Amino acid sequence: MVPRIHKRGSRTVGLLYYLYGPGDAEEHVDPHLVASWDHSAPDPGRDPHATHKQFQQLQQLLDQPLALLDDKQRKKKHVWHLSVRNAPTDRILTDDEWADVARRMVAAAGIDDPDQGAGCRWVAVRHADDHIHILATLAREDGYRPDLDSDALRVQAEARLLEQELGLRRLNPGDKTAAKRPTSAERHKADRQGRERTPREELRETVRRAVAGTTSETEFFDRLTAAGLLIRKRTAPSGDLLGYKVALTDDRNKDGEPVYYAGSSLAPDLSLPRILERFSSENDASVAAPYTPRAAAPGPAGARRRATSAAWQAVLVIEHDSAAVAAAHIAAAGEVLDALAATSAAHTRRQLSEAAFAYERASRSHVRAERGHDRALRQAAADLIRSGPALGRGEDGATTAMLIDTVFFLVTAVAHWHGRKEHAQQADAARQAAEHLRAAYRAAAPGPMAALHHRGRRLARPQQRKHAAHVRQALPDIAEQILAEPGWHALAATLAEVEAIGQSPAELLEKAFKRREVDTAESVSDVLVWRLRRMADLPADATASPENPTTARPAGRGTRTPTQHAPRGRTAR
């Protein structure tokens, strides 16, 4: 249940006409009164012959207390407007249930006080299955004006109680950092046009992706243009840029003109000043040491390896650094998700896009981000974009699985961080993003993990036993669980490669395990495979690795392995 207090107005009759009218998109169906301050209040909605006179009569009754006040007591903006909307998955409430909701909302806000029998005049109009509108006049006959300083917080608290009592979807309390929700008119318009999302949501996603990893104002607007958006810039007389608006080319109003949205109306962190904050910190050497990515393979695979390393560092920062620095990394993690979704192969793109869409809410809180410290993550996002689209196979596909696995743990760390700070909506959004990342990993991992599994199965039995001993030595508490998992053979193949390059499998395995908890992982062996391959700088794609000298090669015609002997008493062919 989402209660929303709208801007106060001065024309009672104007709002009545809207509530009882067809709506901006002909979405109002059977508008009628469900509750009011007085049971005898007229209801123009249920009068088939209602005229302007009936609306004026209801308006005069609502505004009657204003006539008793002198000019100093009378407020110009005296119309209070609250809408209360249920989730699409909620059951449809009856008129009596909505009437009870309306009475409790006006009491919670301070508009009416049934216990004292005194309050402002109000009406609740229902013109759709899922919501009502409440209109109130902010005056009483005795001149008293209600205290509405915390009305939004009080109606939100009452909504949480009503959700529990009425068996509705339970929402988390907000903190006013969420992006503006699409209006009902925008949703109906999107339905008519066959859009999955409203133009506001499409624009927010496009602008978010455009800002991911950008380092200058010019680059940002070039990306918006390349994405096909219409752009309007607002400049000062001095020529300085003050703001911007964007529109979809196919989203028009009734006059055929594009519908523009300011960046700040899409999301708080997409306003021009907040975007410029990201750019200004890039060249501030006092904030953090410049980010220099280590040498890696070129192209999408190299970008994914560098992004994986940056993501692991971000996990440690979020867990151990100050709140302001952690908040910067949490925000920049959204840029990495956007960049990853924009550049990944088709079989993972949808789930990665859903993860980025869900995570957007987790990227903002009242903890102000200290920009600059997030430079490594922002550079990683830029690398992903500039390296171009990745293939779904080979090193591109394998490093994509590696990065998704790492970003899953990063997003999980973000959920824990928000949970500790009681940021309920952000924590829930991060958990939703993590579930989409799980699904994306399931789509990305089978190919590269199958190749590693095949290589591990081909290891000689003594080699398999030796690496099993390494697991028991390094991780005695969960060794048997790992050895029983389907991913064990892939881990064994990776440990063989670690040993072949001169490193200690047991020591590296212990370090990899200590890097982060694995309780949230579906497969501990999968997680350890990617951590070991990244830490040892092994190719993510097993088919790109040279054959291990410790690997038992399959026997071909006329050949045999070093451990193969001719049967006794017979001649070996």
Coordinates of C-alpha atoms in Angstrom, one line a residue:
M1 CA 0.0 0.0 0.0
V2 CA 1.5 3.2 -1.2
P3 CA 0.1 6.5 0.2
R4 CA 1.3 9.6 -1.6
I5 CA 0.7 13.2 -0.6
H6 CA 0.4 15.5 -3.6
K7 CA 1.2 19.2 -3.8
R8 CA -1.3 21.4 -2.1
G9 CA -3.8 23.3 -4.2
S10 CA -6.2 26.2 -4.1
R11 CA -9.1 25.0 -6.3
T12 CA -11.3 22.4 -4.6
V13 CA -13.7 22.2 -7.5
G14 CA -10.9 21.6 -10.0
L15 CA -9.6 18.6 -8.1
L16 CA -13.2 17.3 -7.8
Y17 CA -13.7 17.5 -11.5
Y18 CA -10.5 15.5 -12.0
L19 CA -11.4 12.8 -9.4
Y20 CA -14.9 12.3 -10.9
G21 CA -13.8 12.8 -14.5
P22 CA -12.5 10.3 -17.0
G23 CA -8.8 10.9 -16.2
D24 CA -5.9 11.9 -18.3
A25 CA -5.9 8.6 -20.1
E26 CA -9.6 7.6 -19.8
E27 CA -8.5 5.3 -16.9
H28 CA -11.2 6.4 -14.3
V29 CA -13.9 3.8 -14.1
D30 CA -17.1 4.3 -12.0
P31 CA -15.9 7.2 -9.8
H32 CA -17.8 7.4 -6.6
L33 CA -17.6 8.4 -2.9
V34 CA -16.6 5.7 -0.5
A35 CA -16.3 7.8 2.7
S36 CA -16.4 11.5 3.9
W37 CA -16.5 13.6 7.0
D38 CA -20.3 13.5 6.8
H39 CA -22.5 10.6 5.8
S40 CA -24.9 12.9 4.1
A41 CA -22.3 14.5 1.7
P42 CA -23.6 14.4 -1.9
D43 CA -21.9 12.0 -4.4
P44 CA -21.9 13.4 -8.0
G45 CA -20.4 10.1 -9.2
R46 CA -23.5 8.1 -8.5
D47 CA -25.8 10.7 -10.0
P48 CA -26.2 10.0 -13.7
H49 CA -27.5 13.5 -14.3
A50 CA -24.8 15.3 -12.3
T51 CA -24.2 18.8 -13.5
H52 CA -21.8 21.6 -12.6
K53 CA -24.2 22.6 -9.9
Q54 CA -23.7 19.3 -8.0
F55 CA -19.9 19.7 -8.1
Q56 CA -20.3 23.3 -6.8
Q57 CA -22.5 22.1 -4.0
L58 CA -19.9 19.5 -2.8
Q59 CA -17.2 22.1 -3.2
Q60 CA -19.1 24.7 -1.1
L61 CA -19.7 22.2 1.7
L62 CA -16.0 21.3 1.8
D63 CA -14.9 24.9 1.7
Q64 CA -17.5 26.3 4.1
P65 CA -15.1 26.6 7.0
L66 CA -12.9 28.9 5.0
A67 CA -15.8 31.5 4.8
L68 CA -15.7 31.7 8.6
L69 CA -12.0 32.7 8.6
D70 CA -10.6 36.2 8.0
D71 CA -8.0 36.8 5.3
K72 CA -5.0 36.3 7.7
Q73 CA -6.3 32.9 8.9
R74 CA -7.2 31.6 5.5
K75 CA -4.5 29.7 3.7
K76 CA -4.1 30.2 -0.1
K77 CA -3.1 26.5 -0.6
H78 CA -5.9 25.0 1.4
V79 CA -6.5 21.8 -0.6
W80 CA -4.8 18.6 0.8
H81 CA -4.7 15.7 -1.6
L82 CA -3.6 12.1 -0.7
S83 CA -3.8 9.0 -3.0
V84 CA -3.5 5.5 -1.6
R85 CA -2.6 2.7 -4.0
N86 CA -2.3 -1.0 -3.6
A87 CA 0.2 -3.3 -5.4
P88 CA -1.0 -5.0 -8.6
T89 CA -0.7 -8.4 -6.9
D90 CA -3.0 -7.4 -4.0
R91 CA -6.5 -8.5 -3.8
I92 CA -9.2 -6.0 -4.7
L93 CA -10.6 -4.3 -1.6
T94 CA -14.3 -3.6 -1.2
D95 CA -15.8 -0.1 -0.9
D96 CA -16.3 -0.6 2.9
E97 CA -12.6 -1.6 3.2
W98 CA -11.4 1.4 1.3
A99 CA -13.7 3.6 3.5
D100 CA -12.0 2.3 6.6
V101 CA -8.6 2.9 4.9
A102 CA -9.6 6.5 4.2
R103 CA -10.8 7.2 7.8
R104 CA -7.6 5.8 9.3
M105 CA -5.5 7.8 6.8
V106 CA -7.1 11.1 7.6
A107 CA -6.8 10.4 11.3
A108 CA -3.2 9.4 11.0
A109 CA -2.3 12.5 9.0
G110 CA -4.1 14.8 11.5
I111 CA -6.8 15.9 9.1
D112 CA -9.6 14.4 11.2
D113 CA -9.9 13.1 14.8
P114 CA -12.9 10.8 15.2
D115 CA -12.3 10.3 18.9
Q116 CA -12.8 14.0 19.6
G117 CA -15.5 14.5 17.0
A118 CA -13.6 17.4 15.4
G119 CA -11.6 17.8 12.3
C120 CA -11.4 19.1 8.7
R121 CA -13.9 18.3 6.0
W122 CA -12.8 15.6 3.6
V123 CA -14.0 13.1 1.0
A124 CA -12.6 9.9 -0.4
V125 CA -13.2 9.1 -4.1
R126 CA -12.6 5.7 -5.7
H127 CA -12.3 5.5 -9.5
A128 CA -10.3 2.4 -9.9
D129 CA -10.0 -1.1 -8.3
D130 CA -6.5 -0.5 -6.8
H131 CA -6.6 3.0 -5.3
I132 CA -8.6 5.9 -3.8
H133 CA -8.0 9.7 -3.6
I134 CA -8.7 11.8 -0.5
L135 CA -9.4 15.5 -0.7
A136 CA -9.5 17.7 2.4
T137 CA -9.9 21.3 3.2
L138 CA -7.3 22.5 5.7
A139 CA -9.6 24.5 8.0
R140 CA -12.0 24.0 10.7
E141 CA -15.0 26.0 11.8
D142 CA -13.2 27.2 14.9
G143 CA -10.2 28.4 12.9
Y144 CA -8.0 25.6 14.0
R145 CA -5.5 24.4 11.3
P146 CA -4.1 20.8 11.5
D147 CA -0.5 20.1 12.2
L148 CA 0.8 18.4 9.1
D149 CA 4.5 18.7 9.6
S150 CA 5.0 14.9 9.6
D151 CA 1.8 13.9 7.8
A152 CA 3.8 11.8 5.2
L153 CA 5.6 9.8 7.9
R154 CA 2.3 9.1 9.8
V155 CA 0.4 7.9 6.8
Q156 CA 3.3 5.6 5.8
A157 CA 3.3 4.1 9.3
E158 CA -0.5 3.6 9.1
A159 CA -0.1 2.0 5.7
R160 CA 2.3 -0.6 7.2
L161 CA -0.3 -1.5 9.8
L162 CA -3.1 -1.7 7.2
E163 CA -1.0 -4.0 5.0
Q164 CA -0.7 -6.5 7.9
E165 CA -4.4 -6.3 8.9
L166 CA -5.8 -6.6 5.3
G167 CA -3.4 -9.2 4.1
L168 CA -1.7 -7.0 1.5
R169 CA 1.8 -7.0 0.2
R170 CA 4.1 -5.7 3.0
L171 CA 6.3 -2.8 1.8
N172 CA 9.5 -1.5 3.5
P173 CA 9.5 2.0 5.0
G174 CA 11.0 4.5 2.6
D175 CA 13.6 7.3 3.2
K176 CA 12.7 9.6 0.3
T177 CA 15.7 8.6 -1.8
A178 CA 13.8 6.5 -4.2
A179 CA 13.2 7.5 -7.8
K180 CA 9.8 9.0 -8.7
R181 CA 7.3 6.4 -9.5
P182 CA 5.4 6.6 -12.8
T183 CA 2.0 8.1 -12.5
S184 CA -1.2 6.2 -13.2
A185 CA -1.6 8.2 -16.4
E186 CA 1.9 7.2 -17.5
R187 CA 1.2 3.5 -16.8
H188 CA -2.1 3.5 -18.7
K189 CA -0.4 5.3 -21.6
A190 CA 2.4 2.7 -21.7
D191 CA -0.3 -0.1 -21.7
R192 CA -2.1 1.5 -24.6
Q193 CA 1.2 1.7 -26.5
G194 CA 2.2 -1.9 -25.7
R195 CA 5.3 -0.9 -23.7
E196 CA 6.7 -3.1 -21.0
R197 CA 7.9 -0.1 -19.1
T198 CA 6.7 3.5 -19.0
P199 CA 8.8 6.2 -20.8
R200 CA 10.0 7.5 -17.4
E201 CA 11.4 4.1 -16.6
E202 CA 12.9 3.5 -20.0
L203 CA 14.6 7.0 -19.9
R204 CA 15.9 6.3 -16.4
E205 CA 17.5 3.1 -17.5
T206 CA 19.0 4.7 -20.7
V207 CA 20.4 7.7 -18.8
R208 CA 21.8 5.4 -16.1
R209 CA 23.7 3.4 -18.7
A210 CA 24.9 6.5 -20.4
V211 CA 26.5 7.8 -17.3
A212 CA 28.2 4.5 -16.4
G213 CA 31.9 5.0 -16.6
T214 CA 31.8 8.4 -18.3
T215 CA 34.5 10.9 -17.4
S216 CA 33.2 14.1 -18.9
E217 CA 30.0 16.1 -19.7
T218 CA 30.7 15.8 -23.4
E219 CA 31.0 12.0 -23.3
F220 CA 27.8 11.7 -21.3
F221 CA 25.7 13.8 -23.8
D222 CA 27.3 11.9 -26.7
R223 CA 26.1 8.7 -25.3
L224 CA 22.6 10.0 -24.8
T225 CA 22.6 11.1 -28.4
A226 CA 23.9 7.7 -29.6
A227 CA 21.1 6.0 -27.6
G228 CA 18.6 7.9 -29.7
L229 CA 17.2 10.2 -27.0
L230 CA 16.0 13.8 -27.7
I231 CA 17.9 16.3 -25.4
R232 CA 17.2 19.8 -24.2
K233 CA 19.9 21.6 -22.3
R234 CA 19.2 24.5 -19.9
T235 CA 22.0 27.1 -19.9
A236 CA 22.7 30.3 -17.9
P237 CA 23.3 33.6 -19.5
S238 CA 27.0 33.0 -19.0
G239 CA 26.7 29.8 -21.1
D240 CA 27.2 27.4 -18.2
L241 CA 25.0 24.3 -18.3
L242 CA 22.4 24.3 -15.6
G243 CA 20.4 21.2 -16.4
Y244 CA 19.0 18.9 -19.0
K245 CA 15.9 17.1 -20.2
V246 CA 15.5 13.9 -22.3
A247 CA 12.6 12.4 -24.2
L248 CA 11.9 9.3 -26.3
T249 CA 11.4 10.0 -30.0
D250 CA 8.1 8.0 -30.0
D251 CA 6.6 9.4 -26.7
R252 CA 4.4 12.3 -27.7
N253 CA 1.7 14.3 -26.0
K254 CA -1.8 15.1 -27.4
D255 CA -0.3 17.9 -29.5
G256 CA 2.3 15.6 -31.0
E257 CA 5.2 17.1 -29.1
P258 CA 7.9 15.0 -27.3
V259 CA 7.4 14.5 -23.6
Y260 CA 10.6 15.6 -21.8
Y261 CA 11.7 14.6 -18.4
A262 CA 14.4 16.4 -16.3
G263 CA 17.2 14.2 -15.1
S264 CA 16.3 15.0 -11.5
S265 CA 12.7 13.7 -12.1
L266 CA 14.1 10.4 -13.3
A267 CA 16.2 9.8 -10.2
P268 CA 17.8 12.0 -7.6
D269 CA 21.4 10.9 -8.7
L270 CA 20.7 11.7 -12.3
S271 CA 20.4 15.4 -11.9
L272 CA 23.1 17.3 -13.7
P273 CA 24.9 18.5 -10.4
R274 CA 25.0 14.9 -9.1
I275 CA 26.4 13.6 -12.4
L276 CA 29.0 16.3 -12.5
E277 CA 30.1 15.3 -9.0
R278 CA 31.3 12.0 -10.5
F279 CA 33.4 13.8 -13.2
S280 CA 34.9 16.4 -10.9
S281 CA 36.3 13.7 -8.6
E282 CA 38.1 11.9 -11.4
N283 CA 40.9 14.4 -11.5
D284 CA 41.2 15.1 -7.8
A285 CA 44.5 13.5 -6.8
S286 CA 43.9 14.2 -3.1
V287 CA 40.9 11.9 -2.9
A288 CA 42.4 8.6 -3.9
A289 CA 45.4 7.3 -5.8
P290 CA 44.8 7.1 -9.5
Y291 CA 43.5 3.7 -10.7
T292 CA 45.9 1.9 -12.9
P293 CA 44.6 -1.4 -14.2
R294 CA 47.2 -4.2 -14.3
A295 CA 48.1 -5.7 -17.7
A296 CA 45.5 -8.1 -19.0
A297 CA 44.2 -9.6 -22.2
P298 CA 42.8 -6.9 -24.5
G299 CA 39.1 -6.7 -25.4
P300 CA 36.0 -7.8 -23.4
A301 CA 37.8 -10.6 -21.6
G302 CA 40.5 -8.3 -20.3
A303 CA 37.9 -5.7 -19.2
R304 CA 36.0 -8.4 -17.3
R305 CA 39.1 -9.6 -15.5
R306 CA 40.0 -6.0 -14.4
A307 CA 36.4 -5.5 -13.4
T308 CA 36.5 -8.7 -11.3
S309 CA 39.6 -7.4 -9.4
A310 CA 37.9 -4.0 -8.8
A311 CA 34.8 -5.7 -7.6
W312 CA 36.7 -7.8 -5.0
Q313 CA 38.4 -4.7 -3.7
A314 CA 35.0 -3.0 -3.4
V315 CA 33.7 -5.9 -1.2
L316 CA 36.5 -5.3 1.3
V317 CA 35.9 -1.5 1.2
I318 CA 32.2 -1.9 1.9
E319 CA 32.9 -4.2 4.8
H320 CA 35.7 -2.3 6.5
D321 CA 35.9 1.4 5.3
S322 CA 33.9 4.5 6.4
A323 CA 30.2 4.9 5.5
A324 CA 30.9 7.7 3.0
V325 CA 33.5 5.7 1.1
A326 CA 31.4 2.6 1.2
A327 CA 28.4 4.6 -0.2
A328 CA 30.6 5.7 -3.1
H329 CA 31.5 2.1 -4.0
I330 CA 27.8 1.1 -3.6
A331 CA 26.8 3.7 -6.1
A332 CA 29.6 2.9 -8.5
A333 CA 28.7 -0.8 -8.4
G334 CA 25.5 0.1 -10.2
E335 CA 27.6 1.5 -13.0
V336 CA 29.4 -1.8 -13.3
L337 CA 26.1 -3.7 -13.4
D338 CA 24.8 -1.3 -16.1
A339 CA 27.9 -1.7 -18.2
L340 CA 27.9 -5.5 -17.8
A341 CA 24.3 -5.7 -18.9
A342 CA 24.9 -3.5 -21.9
T343 CA 27.9 -5.5 -23.2
S344 CA 27.1 -9.1 -22.4
A345 CA 25.8 -11.8 -24.7
A346 CA 22.1 -12.3 -25.3
H347 CA 21.6 -15.4 -23.1
T348 CA 22.7 -13.4 -20.0
R349 CA 21.6 -9.9 -21.0
R350 CA 18.0 -10.0 -19.7
Q351 CA 18.8 -11.2 -16.2
L352 CA 21.7 -8.8 -16.0
S353 CA 19.4 -5.9 -17.1
E354 CA 16.9 -7.0 -14.4
A355 CA 19.7 -7.1 -11.9
A356 CA 20.8 -3.5 -12.8
F357 CA 17.2 -2.3 -12.8
A358 CA 16.6 -3.8 -9.3
Y359 CA 19.9 -2.6 -7.9
E360 CA 19.2 1.0 -8.9
R361 CA 17.2 1.5 -5.7
A362 CA 20.1 0.1 -3.6
S363 CA 22.6 2.6 -5.0
R364 CA 21.1 5.6 -3.1
S365 CA 20.7 6.3 0.6
H366 CA 21.0 9.3 2.9
V367 CA 24.7 8.5 3.4
R368 CA 26.4 10.9 1.1
A369 CA 28.9 9.2 -1.1
E370 CA 32.5 10.5 -1.0
R371 CA 33.3 10.4 -4.6
G372 CA 36.8 9.7 -5.9
H373 CA 37.4 6.6 -3.8
D374 CA 35.2 4.7 -6.3
R375 CA 37.5 5.4 -9.2
A376 CA 38.5 1.8 -9.7
L377 CA 34.9 0.7 -10.1
R378 CA 34.0 3.6 -12.4
Q379 CA 37.1 2.8 -14.5
A380 CA 36.0 -0.8 -14.6
A381 CA 32.6 0.3 -15.9
A382 CA 34.3 2.5 -18.5
D383 CA 36.6 -0.4 -19.6
L384 CA 33.5 -2.7 -20.1
I385 CA 31.8 -0.2 -22.3
R386 CA 34.8 0.7 -24.4
S387 CA 35.9 -2.9 -24.9
G388 CA 32.6 -3.6 -26.7
P389 CA 30.2 -6.5 -26.6
A390 CA 31.4 -9.9 -25.3
L391 CA 30.8 -13.2 -27.0
G392 CA 29.0 -15.9 -25.1
R393 CA 31.8 -18.4 -25.5
G394 CA 35.6 -18.7 -25.1
E395 CA 37.5 -16.4 -22.8
D396 CA 34.8 -13.7 -23.2
G397 CA 32.1 -16.1 -22.0
A398 CA 34.2 -17.6 -19.2
T399 CA 35.3 -14.2 -17.8
T400 CA 31.7 -13.1 -17.9
A401 CA 30.8 -16.0 -15.6
M402 CA 33.8 -15.1 -13.4
L403 CA 32.7 -11.4 -13.1
I404 CA 29.0 -12.3 -12.5
D405 CA 30.1 -14.6 -9.7
T406 CA 32.1 -11.8 -8.1
V407 CA 29.5 -9.1 -8.6
F408 CA 27.0 -11.4 -6.9
F409 CA 29.1 -11.3 -3.7
L410 CA 29.6 -7.6 -4.1
V411 CA 25.8 -7.0 -4.3
T412 CA 25.3 -9.4 -1.3
A413 CA 27.8 -7.3 0.7
V414 CA 25.8 -4.2 -0.3
A415 CA 22.6 -5.9 1.0
H416 CA 24.3 -6.7 4.3
W417 CA 25.6 -3.1 4.6
H418 CA 22.1 -1.6 4.1
G419 CA 20.7 -4.2 6.5
R420 CA 23.0 -3.1 9.2
K421 CA 22.0 0.5 8.7
E422 CA 18.3 -0.4 8.6
H423 CA 17.9 0.8 5.0
A424 CA 15.0 -1.6 4.4
Q425 CA 14.2 -0.7 0.8
Q426 CA 17.8 -0.6 -0.3
A427 CA 18.6 -4.0 1.3
D428 CA 15.6 -5.6 -0.3
A429 CA 16.6 -4.1 -3.7
A430 CA 20.1 -5.5 -3.4
R431 CA 18.7 -8.9 -2.5
Q432 CA 16.5 -8.9 -5.6
A433 CA 19.5 -7.9 -7.8
A434 CA 21.5 -10.8 -6.3
E435 CA 18.7 -13.3 -7.3
H436 CA 18.8 -12.0 -10.9
L437 CA 22.6 -12.4 -10.8
R438 CA 22.2 -16.0 -9.7
A439 CA 20.0 -16.6 -12.7
A440 CA 22.5 -14.8 -15.0
Y441 CA 25.3 -17.0 -13.6
R442 CA 23.3 -20.2 -14.3
A443 CA 23.1 -19.1 -17.9
A444 CA 26.7 -18.0 -18.2
A445 CA 28.6 -20.8 -16.3
P446 CA 27.6 -24.2 -17.9
G447 CA 29.9 -23.9 -20.9
P448 CA 33.2 -22.9 -19.1
M449 CA 32.4 -25.1 -16.1
A450 CA 31.8 -28.1 -18.3
A451 CA 35.2 -27.7 -20.0
L452 CA 36.9 -27.6 -16.6
H453 CA 34.8 -30.5 -15.3
H454 CA 35.9 -32.6 -18.3
R455 CA 39.5 -31.7 -17.7
G456 CA 39.2 -32.6 -14.0
R457 CA 37.7 -36.0 -14.9
R458 CA 40.7 -36.7 -17.1
L459 CA 43.1 -36.2 -14.3
A460 CA 44.9 -39.4 -13.2
R461 CA 43.5 -41.0 -10.0
P462 CA 46.6 -40.2 -8.0
Q463 CA 46.3 -36.5 -9.0
Q464 CA 42.7 -36.4 -8.0
R465 CA 43.5 -37.9 -4.6
K466 CA 46.3 -35.5 -4.1
H467 CA 44.1 -32.4 -4.8
A468 CA 41.4 -33.8 -2.6
A469 CA 44.0 -34.0 0.2
H470 CA 44.8 -30.3 -0.5
V471 CA 41.1 -29.4 0.0
R472 CA 41.0 -31.4 3.3
Q473 CA 44.2 -29.7 4.4
A474 CA 43.1 -26.1 3.6
L475 CA 39.4 -26.4 4.3
P476 CA 38.8 -29.2 6.8
D477 CA 35.4 -28.0 7.9
I478 CA 33.7 -28.1 4.5
A479 CA 36.0 -30.4 2.6
E480 CA 33.6 -33.3 2.3
Q481 CA 30.8 -30.9 1.1
I482 CA 33.1 -29.6 -1.7
L483 CA 34.2 -33.1 -2.7
A484 CA 30.6 -34.2 -3.0
E485 CA 29.6 -31.2 -5.2
P486 CA 29.2 -31.6 -9.0
G487 CA 31.8 -28.8 -9.4
W488 CA 34.5 -30.7 -7.6
H489 CA 36.2 -31.9 -10.8
A490 CA 36.4 -28.4 -12.1
L491 CA 38.1 -27.4 -8.9
A492 CA 40.5 -30.3 -9.2
A493 CA 41.4 -29.2 -12.7
T494 CA 42.1 -25.7 -11.4
L495 CA 44.2 -26.9 -8.5
A496 CA 46.3 -29.0 -11.0
E497 CA 46.9 -25.8 -13.1
V498 CA 47.8 -23.9 -9.9
E499 CA 50.4 -26.5 -9.1
A500 CA 51.7 -26.6 -12.6
I501 CA 52.6 -22.9 -12.5
G502 CA 54.6 -23.4 -9.2
Q503 CA 52.1 -22.3 -6.6
S504 CA 50.9 -24.2 -3.6
P505 CA 47.3 -25.4 -4.2
A506 CA 46.5 -25.7 -0.4
E507 CA 47.9 -22.2 0.4
L508 CA 46.1 -20.5 -2.4
L509 CA 42.9 -22.4 -1.7
E510 CA 42.9 -21.2 1.9
K511 CA 43.5 -17.6 0.8
A512 CA 40.7 -17.8 -1.7
F513 CA 38.3 -19.1 0.9
K514 CA 39.1 -16.4 3.4
R515 CA 38.5 -13.7 0.8
R516 CA 34.7 -13.8 1.5
E517 CA 32.0 -15.9 3.0
V518 CA 30.5 -18.6 0.8
D519 CA 27.3 -19.2 2.7
T520 CA 25.3 -17.5 0.0
A521 CA 26.8 -19.5 -2.8
E522 CA 24.9 -22.3 -4.5
S523 CA 28.2 -24.1 -5.2
V524 CA 31.2 -23.5 -3.0
S525 CA 33.4 -25.3 -5.6
D526 CA 32.3 -23.0 -8.4
V527 CA 33.1 -19.9 -6.3
L528 CA 36.6 -21.3 -5.4
V529 CA 37.3 -22.1 -9.1
W530 CA 36.8 -18.5 -10.1
R531 CA 38.6 -17.1 -7.2
L532 CA 41.6 -19.3 -7.8
R533 CA 41.7 -18.7 -11.5
R534 CA 41.6 -14.9 -10.9
M535 CA 44.2 -15.0 -8.1
A536 CA 46.6 -17.3 -10.1
D537 CA 46.0 -15.4 -13.3
L538 CA 44.8 -18.5 -15.1
P539 CA 42.7 -18.3 -18.2
A540 CA 39.0 -18.4 -17.3
D541 CA 38.3 -20.6 -20.3
A542 CA 39.8 -24.1 -19.8
T543 CA 40.1 -24.7 -23.6
A544 CA 42.5 -21.8 -23.7
S545 CA 44.8 -23.3 -21.1
P546 CA 47.8 -25.4 -22.2
E547 CA 47.4 -29.1 -21.3
N548 CA 48.7 -29.8 -17.8
P549 CA 51.8 -32.0 -17.6
T550 CA 50.0 -33.7 -14.7
T551 CA 46.9 -34.5 -16.8
A552 CA 46.4 -38.1 -18.0
R553 CA 45.9 -37.8 -21.8
P554 CA 43.4 -40.1 -23.4
A555 CA 44.9 -43.0 -25.3
G556 CA 44.6 -42.8 -29.1
R557 CA 45.0 -45.6 -31.7
G558 CA 48.6 -46.9 -31.5
T559 CA 49.4 -44.8 -28.4
R560 CA 49.2 -45.3 -24.7
T561 CA 49.4 -43.2 -21.6
P562 CA 52.4 -43.4 -19.3
T563 CA 50.4 -45.5 -16.9
Q564 CA 49.0 -47.9 -19.5
H565 CA 50.5 -51.3 -19.8
A566 CA 49.9 -54.2 -22.1
P567 CA 48.0 -57.1 -20.5
R568 CA 50.1 -60.0 -19.4
G569 CA 50.4 -62.9 -21.8
R570 CA 49.2 -60.9 -24.8
T571 CA 50.9 -58.7 -27.3
A572 CA 50.1 -55.0 -27.1
R573 CA 48.8 -53.8 -30.5

